[in-house]
Amino acid sequence: MSDAPTLDYERRFRRSGARLLAGIDEVGRGALAGPVSVGIAVVDLQRQKLLADVRDSKLLKVADRERLVPLVRAWSVASAVGHASANEIDELGIIGALRLAGNRAWFAVLATGVTPEVVLLDGSHNWLSPDLQPSLFDDGPAEPGCDAPVHTLVKADMQCLSVAAASIIAKVERDTMMSELHTEYPAYGWDENKGYGTAAHKEALRVAGPTPYHRVSWQLL
């Protein structure tokens, strides 16, 4: 496998008749502060060409990620990023918050008039689909959410171009949010650590305690 992600894996879904595939990746899952963010990049499996220089966002320099965002947005049939706040992570747990952020991005894509027929999700666990379908005895409709079939793939962000593209737009948007929050709470170094648990971030937590943007349900120290 080359180090550049391709659309080879995605194109396998053409056999089942799918044309529009949504590649999805999350960022910020392991951070102590800030939102968890989910990116979607939709590709046309019949027409899409490769996009140069795209890699999993963790492998790219900041300047390269930022340069690629408008290219990814123009290349994708549709794209979106959804977020769930630290408060929502505390309330719902990380899996529920991932689902909330992912479905915010999903509905933003649907609002553009694009409806993907299949989803390719980075990782081994489908956290995107609605949690529970109602039984005959439950009141009310099922939780609204992504109703397309979801396929998971470990390290999809390394080999699948749609997922790598989604990781870039999510990473840049979340990093921008954390840099803006840094101006409000500069002691925690979010312009550098983006909310992750670096030694300097944890030391600031010991000295000053958590902010409203910390996930206080977590073992912060």
mmCIF file of the C-alpha atoms, coordinates in Angstrom:
data_MODEL
# 
_entry.id   MODEL 
# 
loop_
_atom_site.group_PDB 
_atom_site.id 
_atom_site.type_symbol 
_atom_site.label_atom_id 
_atom_site.label_alt_id 
_atom_site.label_comp_id 
_atom_site.label_asym_id 
_atom_site.label_entity_id 
_atom_site.label_seq_id 
_atom_site.pdbx_PDB_ins_code 
_atom_site.Cartn_x 
_atom_site.Cartn_y 
_atom_site.Cartn_z 
_atom_site.occupancy 
_atom_site.B_iso_or_equiv 
_atom_site.pdbx_formal_charge 
_atom_site.auth_seq_id 
_atom_site.auth_comp_id 
_atom_site.auth_asym_id 
_atom_site.auth_atom_id 
_atom_site.pdbx_PDB_model_num 
ATOM 1   C CA . MET A 1 1   ? 0.000   0.000  0.000   1.00 0.00 ? 1   MET A CA 1 
ATOM 2   C CA . SER A 1 2   ? 1.411   3.389  -0.926  1.00 0.00 ? 2   SER A CA 1 
ATOM 3   C CA . ASP A 1 3   ? 1.563   6.111  1.668   1.00 0.00 ? 3   ASP A CA 1 
ATOM 4   C CA . ALA A 1 4   ? -0.950  8.224  -0.249  1.00 0.00 ? 4   ALA A CA 1 
ATOM 5   C CA . PRO A 1 5   ? -4.608  7.373  0.365   1.00 0.00 ? 5   PRO A CA 1 
ATOM 6   C CA . THR A 1 6   ? -6.637  6.409  -2.703  1.00 0.00 ? 6   THR A CA 1 
ATOM 7   C CA . LEU A 1 7   ? -10.267 5.761  -3.598  1.00 0.00 ? 7   LEU A CA 1 
ATOM 8   C CA . ASP A 1 8   ? -9.629  2.058  -4.227  1.00 0.00 ? 8   ASP A CA 1 
ATOM 9   C CA . TYR A 1 9   ? -11.434 0.891  -1.091  1.00 0.00 ? 9   TYR A CA 1 
ATOM 10  C CA . GLU A 1 10  ? -14.322 3.307  -1.570  1.00 0.00 ? 10  GLU A CA 1 
ATOM 11  C CA . ARG A 1 11  ? -14.872 2.159  -5.150  1.00 0.00 ? 11  ARG A CA 1 
ATOM 12  C CA . ARG A 1 12  ? -15.639 -1.364 -3.943  1.00 0.00 ? 12  ARG A CA 1 
ATOM 13  C CA . PHE A 1 13  ? -19.038 -0.033 -2.887  1.00 0.00 ? 13  PHE A CA 1 
ATOM 14  C CA . ARG A 1 14  ? -19.962 0.516  -6.530  1.00 0.00 ? 14  ARG A CA 1 
ATOM 15  C CA . ARG A 1 15  ? -20.676 -3.212 -6.710  1.00 0.00 ? 15  ARG A CA 1 
ATOM 16  C CA . SER A 1 16  ? -23.698 -2.696 -4.464  1.00 0.00 ? 16  SER A CA 1 
ATOM 17  C CA . GLY A 1 17  ? -24.962 0.148  -6.642  1.00 0.00 ? 17  GLY A CA 1 
ATOM 18  C CA . ALA A 1 18  ? -23.791 3.016  -4.443  1.00 0.00 ? 18  ALA A CA 1 
ATOM 19  C CA . ARG A 1 19  ? -22.604 6.211  -6.099  1.00 0.00 ? 19  ARG A CA 1 
ATOM 20  C CA . LEU A 1 20  ? -22.318 8.793  -3.284  1.00 0.00 ? 20  LEU A CA 1 
ATOM 21  C CA . LEU A 1 21  ? -20.140 7.744  -0.348  1.00 0.00 ? 21  LEU A CA 1 
ATOM 22  C CA . ALA A 1 22  ? -19.527 9.783  2.800   1.00 0.00 ? 22  ALA A CA 1 
ATOM 23  C CA . GLY A 1 23  ? -16.069 9.411  4.326   1.00 0.00 ? 23  GLY A CA 1 
ATOM 24  C CA . ILE A 1 24  ? -16.172 10.317 8.027   1.00 0.00 ? 24  ILE A CA 1 
ATOM 25  C CA . ASP A 1 25  ? -13.505 10.896 10.684  1.00 0.00 ? 25  ASP A CA 1 
ATOM 26  C CA . GLU A 1 26  ? -13.429 12.455 14.154  1.00 0.00 ? 26  GLU A CA 1 
ATOM 27  C CA . VAL A 1 27  ? -10.905 14.639 15.949  1.00 0.00 ? 27  VAL A CA 1 
ATOM 28  C CA . GLY A 1 28  ? -10.627 15.658 19.582  1.00 0.00 ? 28  GLY A CA 1 
ATOM 29  C CA . ARG A 1 29  ? -11.912 12.420 21.054  1.00 0.00 ? 29  ARG A CA 1 
ATOM 30  C CA . GLY A 1 30  ? -9.076  12.120 23.558  1.00 0.00 ? 30  GLY A CA 1 
ATOM 31  C CA . ALA A 1 31  ? -8.734  15.783 24.496  1.00 0.00 ? 31  ALA A CA 1 
ATOM 32  C CA . LEU A 1 32  ? -9.387  17.108 28.007  1.00 0.00 ? 32  LEU A CA 1 
ATOM 33  C CA . ALA A 1 33  ? -10.978 20.339 26.785  1.00 0.00 ? 33  ALA A CA 1 
ATOM 34  C CA . GLY A 1 34  ? -12.932 21.604 23.819  1.00 0.00 ? 34  GLY A CA 1 
ATOM 35  C CA . PRO A 1 35  ? -15.388 19.876 21.507  1.00 0.00 ? 35  PRO A CA 1 
ATOM 36  C CA . VAL A 1 36  ? -15.224 16.575 19.728  1.00 0.00 ? 36  VAL A CA 1 
ATOM 37  C CA . SER A 1 37  ? -15.543 17.255 16.001  1.00 0.00 ? 37  SER A CA 1 
ATOM 38  C CA . VAL A 1 38  ? -16.612 15.059 13.094  1.00 0.00 ? 38  VAL A CA 1 
ATOM 39  C CA . GLY A 1 39  ? -15.833 15.743 9.440   1.00 0.00 ? 39  GLY A CA 1 
ATOM 40  C CA . ILE A 1 40  ? -17.652 14.388 6.387   1.00 0.00 ? 40  ILE A CA 1 
ATOM 41  C CA . ALA A 1 41  ? -16.398 14.448 2.803   1.00 0.00 ? 41  ALA A CA 1 
ATOM 42  C CA . VAL A 1 42  ? -18.754 13.011 0.183   1.00 0.00 ? 42  VAL A CA 1 
ATOM 43  C CA . VAL A 1 43  ? -17.330 11.496 -3.013  1.00 0.00 ? 43  VAL A CA 1 
ATOM 44  C CA . ASP A 1 44  ? -18.953 10.433 -6.279  1.00 0.00 ? 44  ASP A CA 1 
ATOM 45  C CA . LEU A 1 45  ? -17.699 6.882  -6.861  1.00 0.00 ? 45  LEU A CA 1 
ATOM 46  C CA . GLN A 1 46  ? -18.375 7.136  -10.600 1.00 0.00 ? 46  GLN A CA 1 
ATOM 47  C CA . ARG A 1 47  ? -16.599 10.412 -11.305 1.00 0.00 ? 47  ARG A CA 1 
ATOM 48  C CA . GLN A 1 48  ? -14.237 11.463 -8.518  1.00 0.00 ? 48  GLN A CA 1 
ATOM 49  C CA . LYS A 1 49  ? -10.544 11.804 -9.309  1.00 0.00 ? 49  LYS A CA 1 
ATOM 50  C CA . LEU A 1 50  ? -7.731  11.654 -6.760  1.00 0.00 ? 50  LEU A CA 1 
ATOM 51  C CA . LEU A 1 51  ? -6.678  14.772 -4.851  1.00 0.00 ? 51  LEU A CA 1 
ATOM 52  C CA . ALA A 1 52  ? -2.939  15.325 -4.429  1.00 0.00 ? 52  ALA A CA 1 
ATOM 53  C CA . ASP A 1 53  ? -1.206  15.838 -1.062  1.00 0.00 ? 53  ASP A CA 1 
ATOM 54  C CA . VAL A 1 54  ? -4.147  14.704 1.098   1.00 0.00 ? 54  VAL A CA 1 
ATOM 55  C CA . ARG A 1 55  ? -3.118  12.492 4.013   1.00 0.00 ? 55  ARG A CA 1 
ATOM 56  C CA . ASP A 1 56  ? -4.497  11.693 7.435   1.00 0.00 ? 56  ASP A CA 1 
ATOM 57  C CA . SER A 1 57  ? -4.510  15.092 9.135   1.00 0.00 ? 57  SER A CA 1 
ATOM 58  C CA . LYS A 1 58  ? -2.157  13.902 11.901  1.00 0.00 ? 58  LYS A CA 1 
ATOM 59  C CA . LEU A 1 59  ? 0.578   13.382 9.295   1.00 0.00 ? 59  LEU A CA 1 
ATOM 60  C CA . LEU A 1 60  ? 0.393   16.885 7.834   1.00 0.00 ? 60  LEU A CA 1 
ATOM 61  C CA . LYS A 1 61  ? 1.960   20.142 8.943   1.00 0.00 ? 61  LYS A CA 1 
ATOM 62  C CA . VAL A 1 62  ? -0.389  22.910 10.039  1.00 0.00 ? 62  VAL A CA 1 
ATOM 63  C CA . ALA A 1 63  ? 0.243   25.010 6.942   1.00 0.00 ? 63  ALA A CA 1 
ATOM 64  C CA . ASP A 1 64  ? -0.404  22.043 4.646   1.00 0.00 ? 64  ASP A CA 1 
ATOM 65  C CA . ARG A 1 65  ? -3.695  21.199 6.386   1.00 0.00 ? 65  ARG A CA 1 
ATOM 66  C CA . GLU A 1 66  ? -4.873  24.799 6.111   1.00 0.00 ? 66  GLU A CA 1 
ATOM 67  C CA . ARG A 1 67  ? -3.858  24.990 2.438   1.00 0.00 ? 67  ARG A CA 1 
ATOM 68  C CA . LEU A 1 68  ? -5.765  21.804 1.664   1.00 0.00 ? 68  LEU A CA 1 
ATOM 69  C CA . VAL A 1 69  ? -9.080  22.786 3.276   1.00 0.00 ? 69  VAL A CA 1 
ATOM 70  C CA . PRO A 1 70  ? -10.420 24.861 0.336   1.00 0.00 ? 70  PRO A CA 1 
ATOM 71  C CA . LEU A 1 71  ? -9.162  22.207 -2.081  1.00 0.00 ? 71  LEU A CA 1 
ATOM 72  C CA . VAL A 1 72  ? -10.939 19.444 -0.161  1.00 0.00 ? 72  VAL A CA 1 
ATOM 73  C CA . ARG A 1 73  ? -14.126 21.525 0.015   1.00 0.00 ? 73  ARG A CA 1 
ATOM 74  C CA . ALA A 1 74  ? -14.045 22.152 -3.750  1.00 0.00 ? 74  ALA A CA 1 
ATOM 75  C CA . TRP A 1 75  ? -13.177 18.516 -4.540  1.00 0.00 ? 75  TRP A CA 1 
ATOM 76  C CA . SER A 1 76  ? -15.944 17.002 -2.391  1.00 0.00 ? 76  SER A CA 1 
ATOM 77  C CA . VAL A 1 77  ? -19.488 16.657 -3.683  1.00 0.00 ? 77  VAL A CA 1 
ATOM 78  C CA . ALA A 1 78  ? -20.453 17.983 -0.231  1.00 0.00 ? 78  ALA A CA 1 
ATOM 79  C CA . SER A 1 79  ? -18.630 18.407 3.067   1.00 0.00 ? 79  SER A CA 1 
ATOM 80  C CA . ALA A 1 80  ? -19.364 19.453 6.633   1.00 0.00 ? 80  ALA A CA 1 
ATOM 81  C CA . VAL A 1 81  ? -18.013 19.448 10.169  1.00 0.00 ? 81  VAL A CA 1 
ATOM 82  C CA . GLY A 1 82  ? -20.158 18.917 13.255  1.00 0.00 ? 82  GLY A CA 1 
ATOM 83  C CA . HIS A 1 83  ? -19.189 19.546 16.872  1.00 0.00 ? 83  HIS A CA 1 
ATOM 84  C CA . ALA A 1 84  ? -20.311 18.452 20.315  1.00 0.00 ? 84  ALA A CA 1 
ATOM 85  C CA . SER A 1 85  ? -19.253 20.639 23.238  1.00 0.00 ? 85  SER A CA 1 
ATOM 86  C CA . ALA A 1 86  ? -17.478 19.648 26.437  1.00 0.00 ? 86  ALA A CA 1 
ATOM 87  C CA . ASN A 1 87  ? -20.804 20.041 28.271  1.00 0.00 ? 87  ASN A CA 1 
ATOM 88  C CA . GLU A 1 88  ? -22.465 17.674 25.811  1.00 0.00 ? 88  GLU A CA 1 
ATOM 89  C CA . ILE A 1 89  ? -19.603 15.191 26.259  1.00 0.00 ? 89  ILE A CA 1 
ATOM 90  C CA . ASP A 1 90  ? -20.140 15.359 30.031  1.00 0.00 ? 90  ASP A CA 1 
ATOM 91  C CA . GLU A 1 91  ? -23.882 14.859 29.582  1.00 0.00 ? 91  GLU A CA 1 
ATOM 92  C CA . LEU A 1 92  ? -23.918 12.161 26.905  1.00 0.00 ? 92  LEU A CA 1 
ATOM 93  C CA . GLY A 1 93  ? -20.550 10.429 27.264  1.00 0.00 ? 93  GLY A CA 1 
ATOM 94  C CA . ILE A 1 94  ? -18.011 10.428 24.461  1.00 0.00 ? 94  ILE A CA 1 
ATOM 95  C CA . ILE A 1 95  ? -19.866 7.932  22.239  1.00 0.00 ? 95  ILE A CA 1 
ATOM 96  C CA . GLY A 1 96  ? -23.127 9.852  22.502  1.00 0.00 ? 96  GLY A CA 1 
ATOM 97  C CA . ALA A 1 97  ? -21.266 13.085 21.814  1.00 0.00 ? 97  ALA A CA 1 
ATOM 98  C CA . LEU A 1 98  ? -19.558 11.589 18.765  1.00 0.00 ? 98  LEU A CA 1 
ATOM 99  C CA . ARG A 1 99  ? -22.972 10.523 17.477  1.00 0.00 ? 99  ARG A CA 1 
ATOM 100 C CA . LEU A 1 100 ? -24.365 14.023 18.094  1.00 0.00 ? 100 LEU A CA 1 
ATOM 101 C CA . ALA A 1 101 ? -21.454 15.740 16.329  1.00 0.00 ? 101 ALA A CA 1 
ATOM 102 C CA . GLY A 1 102 ? -21.532 13.242 13.472  1.00 0.00 ? 102 GLY A CA 1 
ATOM 103 C CA . ASN A 1 103 ? -25.236 13.676 12.909  1.00 0.00 ? 103 ASN A CA 1 
ATOM 104 C CA . ARG A 1 104 ? -24.908 17.463 13.000  1.00 0.00 ? 104 ARG A CA 1 
ATOM 105 C CA . ALA A 1 105 ? -22.434 17.100 10.140  1.00 0.00 ? 105 ALA A CA 1 
ATOM 106 C CA . TRP A 1 106 ? -24.688 14.531 8.420   1.00 0.00 ? 106 TRP A CA 1 
ATOM 107 C CA . PHE A 1 107 ? -27.727 16.806 8.469   1.00 0.00 ? 107 PHE A CA 1 
ATOM 108 C CA . ALA A 1 108 ? -25.585 19.718 7.250   1.00 0.00 ? 108 ALA A CA 1 
ATOM 109 C CA . VAL A 1 109 ? -24.665 17.598 4.215   1.00 0.00 ? 109 VAL A CA 1 
ATOM 110 C CA . LEU A 1 110 ? -28.301 16.619 3.634   1.00 0.00 ? 110 LEU A CA 1 
ATOM 111 C CA . ALA A 1 111 ? -29.223 20.314 3.778   1.00 0.00 ? 111 ALA A CA 1 
ATOM 112 C CA . THR A 1 112 ? -27.083 20.914 0.684   1.00 0.00 ? 112 THR A CA 1 
ATOM 113 C CA . GLY A 1 113 ? -29.289 18.522 -1.270  1.00 0.00 ? 113 GLY A CA 1 
ATOM 114 C CA . VAL A 1 114 ? -26.752 15.673 -1.234  1.00 0.00 ? 114 VAL A CA 1 
ATOM 115 C CA . THR A 1 115 ? -27.797 12.307 0.245   1.00 0.00 ? 115 THR A CA 1 
ATOM 116 C CA . PRO A 1 116 ? -24.953 9.786  0.557   1.00 0.00 ? 116 PRO A CA 1 
ATOM 117 C CA . GLU A 1 117 ? -25.968 6.177  0.023   1.00 0.00 ? 117 GLU A CA 1 
ATOM 118 C CA . VAL A 1 118 ? -23.219 4.632  2.125   1.00 0.00 ? 118 VAL A CA 1 
ATOM 119 C CA . VAL A 1 119 ? -20.862 5.757  4.908   1.00 0.00 ? 119 VAL A CA 1 
ATOM 120 C CA . LEU A 1 120 ? -17.239 4.782  5.486   1.00 0.00 ? 120 LEU A CA 1 
ATOM 121 C CA . LEU A 1 121 ? -16.250 5.476  9.090   1.00 0.00 ? 121 LEU A CA 1 
ATOM 122 C CA . ASP A 1 122 ? -12.722 5.434  10.472  1.00 0.00 ? 122 ASP A CA 1 
ATOM 123 C CA . GLY A 1 123 ? -12.236 2.960  13.312  1.00 0.00 ? 123 GLY A CA 1 
ATOM 124 C CA . SER A 1 124 ? -13.792 -0.305 14.459  1.00 0.00 ? 124 SER A CA 1 
ATOM 125 C CA . HIS A 1 125 ? -16.997 0.939  16.107  1.00 0.00 ? 125 HIS A CA 1 
ATOM 126 C CA . ASN A 1 126 ? -20.082 2.443  14.479  1.00 0.00 ? 126 ASN A CA 1 
ATOM 127 C CA . TRP A 1 127 ? -20.816 5.358  16.792  1.00 0.00 ? 127 TRP A CA 1 
ATOM 128 C CA . LEU A 1 128 ? -22.762 7.247  14.119  1.00 0.00 ? 128 LEU A CA 1 
ATOM 129 C CA . SER A 1 129 ? -25.983 5.305  13.597  1.00 0.00 ? 129 SER A CA 1 
ATOM 130 C CA . PRO A 1 130 ? -28.921 5.980  15.957  1.00 0.00 ? 130 PRO A CA 1 
ATOM 131 C CA . ASP A 1 131 ? -28.319 4.273  19.283  1.00 0.00 ? 131 ASP A CA 1 
ATOM 132 C CA . LEU A 1 132 ? -31.536 2.287  19.559  1.00 0.00 ? 132 LEU A CA 1 
ATOM 133 C CA . GLN A 1 133 ? -34.471 1.667  17.298  1.00 0.00 ? 133 GLN A CA 1 
ATOM 134 C CA . PRO A 1 134 ? -37.745 1.881  19.235  1.00 0.00 ? 134 PRO A CA 1 
ATOM 135 C CA . SER A 1 135 ? -39.536 -1.326 20.093  1.00 0.00 ? 135 SER A CA 1 
ATOM 136 C CA . LEU A 1 136 ? -43.248 -1.808 19.533  1.00 0.00 ? 136 LEU A CA 1 
ATOM 137 C CA . PHE A 1 137 ? -43.817 -0.588 23.081  1.00 0.00 ? 137 PHE A CA 1 
ATOM 138 C CA . ASP A 1 138 ? -41.784 2.621  22.903  1.00 0.00 ? 138 ASP A CA 1 
ATOM 139 C CA . ASP A 1 139 ? -43.462 5.946  22.431  1.00 0.00 ? 139 ASP A CA 1 
ATOM 140 C CA . GLY A 1 140 ? -42.252 8.395  19.819  1.00 0.00 ? 140 GLY A CA 1 
ATOM 141 C CA . PRO A 1 141 ? -40.081 8.026  16.745  1.00 0.00 ? 141 PRO A CA 1 
ATOM 142 C CA . ALA A 1 142 ? -36.550 6.685  16.624  1.00 0.00 ? 142 ALA A CA 1 
ATOM 143 C CA . GLU A 1 143 ? -33.761 9.113  17.384  1.00 0.00 ? 143 GLU A CA 1 
ATOM 144 C CA . PRO A 1 144 ? -33.161 11.039 14.154  1.00 0.00 ? 144 PRO A CA 1 
ATOM 145 C CA . GLY A 1 145 ? -29.804 10.378 12.616  1.00 0.00 ? 145 GLY A CA 1 
ATOM 146 C CA . CYS A 1 146 ? -27.812 8.877  9.773   1.00 0.00 ? 146 CYS A CA 1 
ATOM 147 C CA . ASP A 1 147 ? -29.927 6.166  8.196   1.00 0.00 ? 147 ASP A CA 1 
ATOM 148 C CA . ALA A 1 148 ? -27.423 5.130  5.502   1.00 0.00 ? 148 ALA A CA 1 
ATOM 149 C CA . PRO A 1 149 ? -25.508 1.864  5.996   1.00 0.00 ? 149 PRO A CA 1 
ATOM 150 C CA . VAL A 1 150 ? -22.285 2.496  7.921   1.00 0.00 ? 150 VAL A CA 1 
ATOM 151 C CA . HIS A 1 151 ? -19.108 0.505  7.256   1.00 0.00 ? 151 HIS A CA 1 
ATOM 152 C CA . THR A 1 152 ? -16.151 0.810  9.628   1.00 0.00 ? 152 THR A CA 1 
ATOM 153 C CA . LEU A 1 153 ? -12.501 0.378  8.714   1.00 0.00 ? 153 LEU A CA 1 
ATOM 154 C CA . VAL A 1 154 ? -9.533  0.602  11.070  1.00 0.00 ? 154 VAL A CA 1 
ATOM 155 C CA . LYS A 1 155 ? -6.986  3.142  9.792   1.00 0.00 ? 155 LYS A CA 1 
ATOM 156 C CA . ALA A 1 156 ? -9.343  4.270  7.044   1.00 0.00 ? 156 ALA A CA 1 
ATOM 157 C CA . ASP A 1 157 ? -7.833  7.745  7.468   1.00 0.00 ? 157 ASP A CA 1 
ATOM 158 C CA . MET A 1 158 ? -4.496  6.320  6.264   1.00 0.00 ? 158 MET A CA 1 
ATOM 159 C CA . GLN A 1 159 ? -5.723  4.519  3.138   1.00 0.00 ? 159 GLN A CA 1 
ATOM 160 C CA . CYS A 1 160 ? -9.079  6.029  2.103   1.00 0.00 ? 160 CYS A CA 1 
ATOM 161 C CA . LEU A 1 161 ? -9.019  9.434  0.460   1.00 0.00 ? 161 LEU A CA 1 
ATOM 162 C CA . SER A 1 162 ? -12.570 10.378 1.469   1.00 0.00 ? 162 SER A CA 1 
ATOM 163 C CA . VAL A 1 163 ? -11.808 9.739  5.153   1.00 0.00 ? 163 VAL A CA 1 
ATOM 164 C CA . ALA A 1 164 ? -8.433  11.505 5.030   1.00 0.00 ? 164 ALA A CA 1 
ATOM 165 C CA . ALA A 1 165 ? -10.181 14.507 3.451   1.00 0.00 ? 165 ALA A CA 1 
ATOM 166 C CA . ALA A 1 166 ? -12.797 14.472 6.219   1.00 0.00 ? 166 ALA A CA 1 
ATOM 167 C CA . SER A 1 167 ? -10.040 14.348 8.850   1.00 0.00 ? 167 SER A CA 1 
ATOM 168 C CA . ILE A 1 168 ? -8.404  17.472 7.419   1.00 0.00 ? 168 ILE A CA 1 
ATOM 169 C CA . ILE A 1 169 ? -11.500 19.679 7.464   1.00 0.00 ? 169 ILE A CA 1 
ATOM 170 C CA . ALA A 1 170 ? -12.440 18.486 10.956  1.00 0.00 ? 170 ALA A CA 1 
ATOM 171 C CA . LYS A 1 171 ? -8.924  18.984 12.349  1.00 0.00 ? 171 LYS A CA 1 
ATOM 172 C CA . VAL A 1 172 ? -8.516  22.492 10.944  1.00 0.00 ? 172 VAL A CA 1 
ATOM 173 C CA . GLU A 1 173 ? -11.956 23.632 12.104  1.00 0.00 ? 173 GLU A CA 1 
ATOM 174 C CA . ARG A 1 174 ? -11.474 22.240 15.622  1.00 0.00 ? 174 ARG A CA 1 
ATOM 175 C CA . ASP A 1 175 ? -7.926  23.620 15.908  1.00 0.00 ? 175 ASP A CA 1 
ATOM 176 C CA . THR A 1 176 ? -9.234  27.056 14.918  1.00 0.00 ? 176 THR A CA 1 
ATOM 177 C CA . MET A 1 177 ? -11.879 26.856 17.639  1.00 0.00 ? 177 MET A CA 1 
ATOM 178 C CA . MET A 1 178 ? -9.272  25.892 20.237  1.00 0.00 ? 178 MET A CA 1 
ATOM 179 C CA . SER A 1 179 ? -7.005  28.772 19.196  1.00 0.00 ? 179 SER A CA 1 
ATOM 180 C CA . GLU A 1 180 ? -9.935  31.169 19.644  1.00 0.00 ? 180 GLU A CA 1 
ATOM 181 C CA . LEU A 1 181 ? -10.715 29.697 23.080  1.00 0.00 ? 181 LEU A CA 1 
ATOM 182 C CA . HIS A 1 182 ? -7.035  30.151 23.971  1.00 0.00 ? 182 HIS A CA 1 
ATOM 183 C CA . THR A 1 183 ? -7.506  33.934 23.820  1.00 0.00 ? 183 THR A CA 1 
ATOM 184 C CA . GLU A 1 184 ? -10.174 33.565 26.513  1.00 0.00 ? 184 GLU A CA 1 
ATOM 185 C CA . TYR A 1 185 ? -8.159  31.165 28.714  1.00 0.00 ? 185 TYR A CA 1 
ATOM 186 C CA . PRO A 1 186 ? -4.483  31.576 27.715  1.00 0.00 ? 186 PRO A CA 1 
ATOM 187 C CA . ALA A 1 187 ? -3.034  29.779 30.754  1.00 0.00 ? 187 ALA A CA 1 
ATOM 188 C CA . TYR A 1 188 ? -3.852  26.327 29.356  1.00 0.00 ? 188 TYR A CA 1 
ATOM 189 C CA . GLY A 1 189 ? -1.888  26.613 26.111  1.00 0.00 ? 189 GLY A CA 1 
ATOM 190 C CA . TRP A 1 190 ? -4.710  25.544 23.823  1.00 0.00 ? 190 TRP A CA 1 
ATOM 191 C CA . ASP A 1 191 ? -3.078  27.347 20.894  1.00 0.00 ? 191 ASP A CA 1 
ATOM 192 C CA . GLU A 1 192 ? -0.396  24.655 21.126  1.00 0.00 ? 192 GLU A CA 1 
ATOM 193 C CA . ASN A 1 193 ? -1.997  21.576 22.717  1.00 0.00 ? 193 ASN A CA 1 
ATOM 194 C CA . LYS A 1 194 ? -5.515  22.045 21.268  1.00 0.00 ? 194 LYS A CA 1 
ATOM 195 C CA . GLY A 1 195 ? -6.994  20.786 24.530  1.00 0.00 ? 195 GLY A CA 1 
ATOM 196 C CA . TYR A 1 196 ? -4.990  17.567 24.810  1.00 0.00 ? 196 TYR A CA 1 
ATOM 197 C CA . GLY A 1 197 ? -3.420  16.550 28.092  1.00 0.00 ? 197 GLY A CA 1 
ATOM 198 C CA . THR A 1 198 ? 0.123   17.857 27.784  1.00 0.00 ? 198 THR A CA 1 
ATOM 199 C CA . ALA A 1 199 ? 2.236   18.371 30.886  1.00 0.00 ? 199 ALA A CA 1 
ATOM 200 C CA . ALA A 1 200 ? 1.778   22.161 30.646  1.00 0.00 ? 200 ALA A CA 1 
ATOM 201 C CA . HIS A 1 201 ? -1.984  21.820 30.255  1.00 0.00 ? 201 HIS A CA 1 
ATOM 202 C CA . LYS A 1 202 ? -2.229  19.524 33.287  1.00 0.00 ? 202 LYS A CA 1 
ATOM 203 C CA . GLU A 1 203 ? -0.064  21.855 35.361  1.00 0.00 ? 203 GLU A CA 1 
ATOM 204 C CA . ALA A 1 204 ? -2.395  24.755 34.511  1.00 0.00 ? 204 ALA A CA 1 
ATOM 205 C CA . LEU A 1 205 ? -5.327  22.580 35.586  1.00 0.00 ? 205 LEU A CA 1 
ATOM 206 C CA . ARG A 1 206 ? -3.627  21.899 38.939  1.00 0.00 ? 206 ARG A CA 1 
ATOM 207 C CA . VAL A 1 207 ? -3.049  25.607 39.497  1.00 0.00 ? 207 VAL A CA 1 
ATOM 208 C CA . ALA A 1 208 ? -6.286  27.124 38.206  1.00 0.00 ? 208 ALA A CA 1 
ATOM 209 C CA . GLY A 1 209 ? -8.750  24.250 37.951  1.00 0.00 ? 209 GLY A CA 1 
ATOM 210 C CA . PRO A 1 210 ? -11.056 23.514 35.011  1.00 0.00 ? 210 PRO A CA 1 
ATOM 211 C CA . THR A 1 211 ? -12.696 26.050 32.704  1.00 0.00 ? 211 THR A CA 1 
ATOM 212 C CA . PRO A 1 212 ? -16.235 25.812 31.267  1.00 0.00 ? 212 PRO A CA 1 
ATOM 213 C CA . TYR A 1 213 ? -14.608 24.178 28.227  1.00 0.00 ? 213 TYR A CA 1 
ATOM 214 C CA . HIS A 1 214 ? -13.108 21.259 30.145  1.00 0.00 ? 214 HIS A CA 1 
ATOM 215 C CA . ARG A 1 215 ? -14.706 17.822 30.201  1.00 0.00 ? 215 ARG A CA 1 
ATOM 216 C CA . VAL A 1 216 ? -15.222 17.760 33.932  1.00 0.00 ? 216 VAL A CA 1 
ATOM 217 C CA . SER A 1 217 ? -16.675 14.225 33.935  1.00 0.00 ? 217 SER A CA 1 
ATOM 218 C CA . TRP A 1 218 ? -13.234 12.958 32.881  1.00 0.00 ? 218 TRP A CA 1 
ATOM 219 C CA . GLN A 1 219 ? -10.227 12.219 35.067  1.00 0.00 ? 219 GLN A CA 1 
ATOM 220 C CA . LEU A 1 220 ? -8.610  15.510 34.118  1.00 0.00 ? 220 LEU A CA 1 
ATOM 221 C CA . LEU A 1 221 ? -5.583  14.924 36.358  1.00 0.00 ? 221 LEU A CA 1 
# 
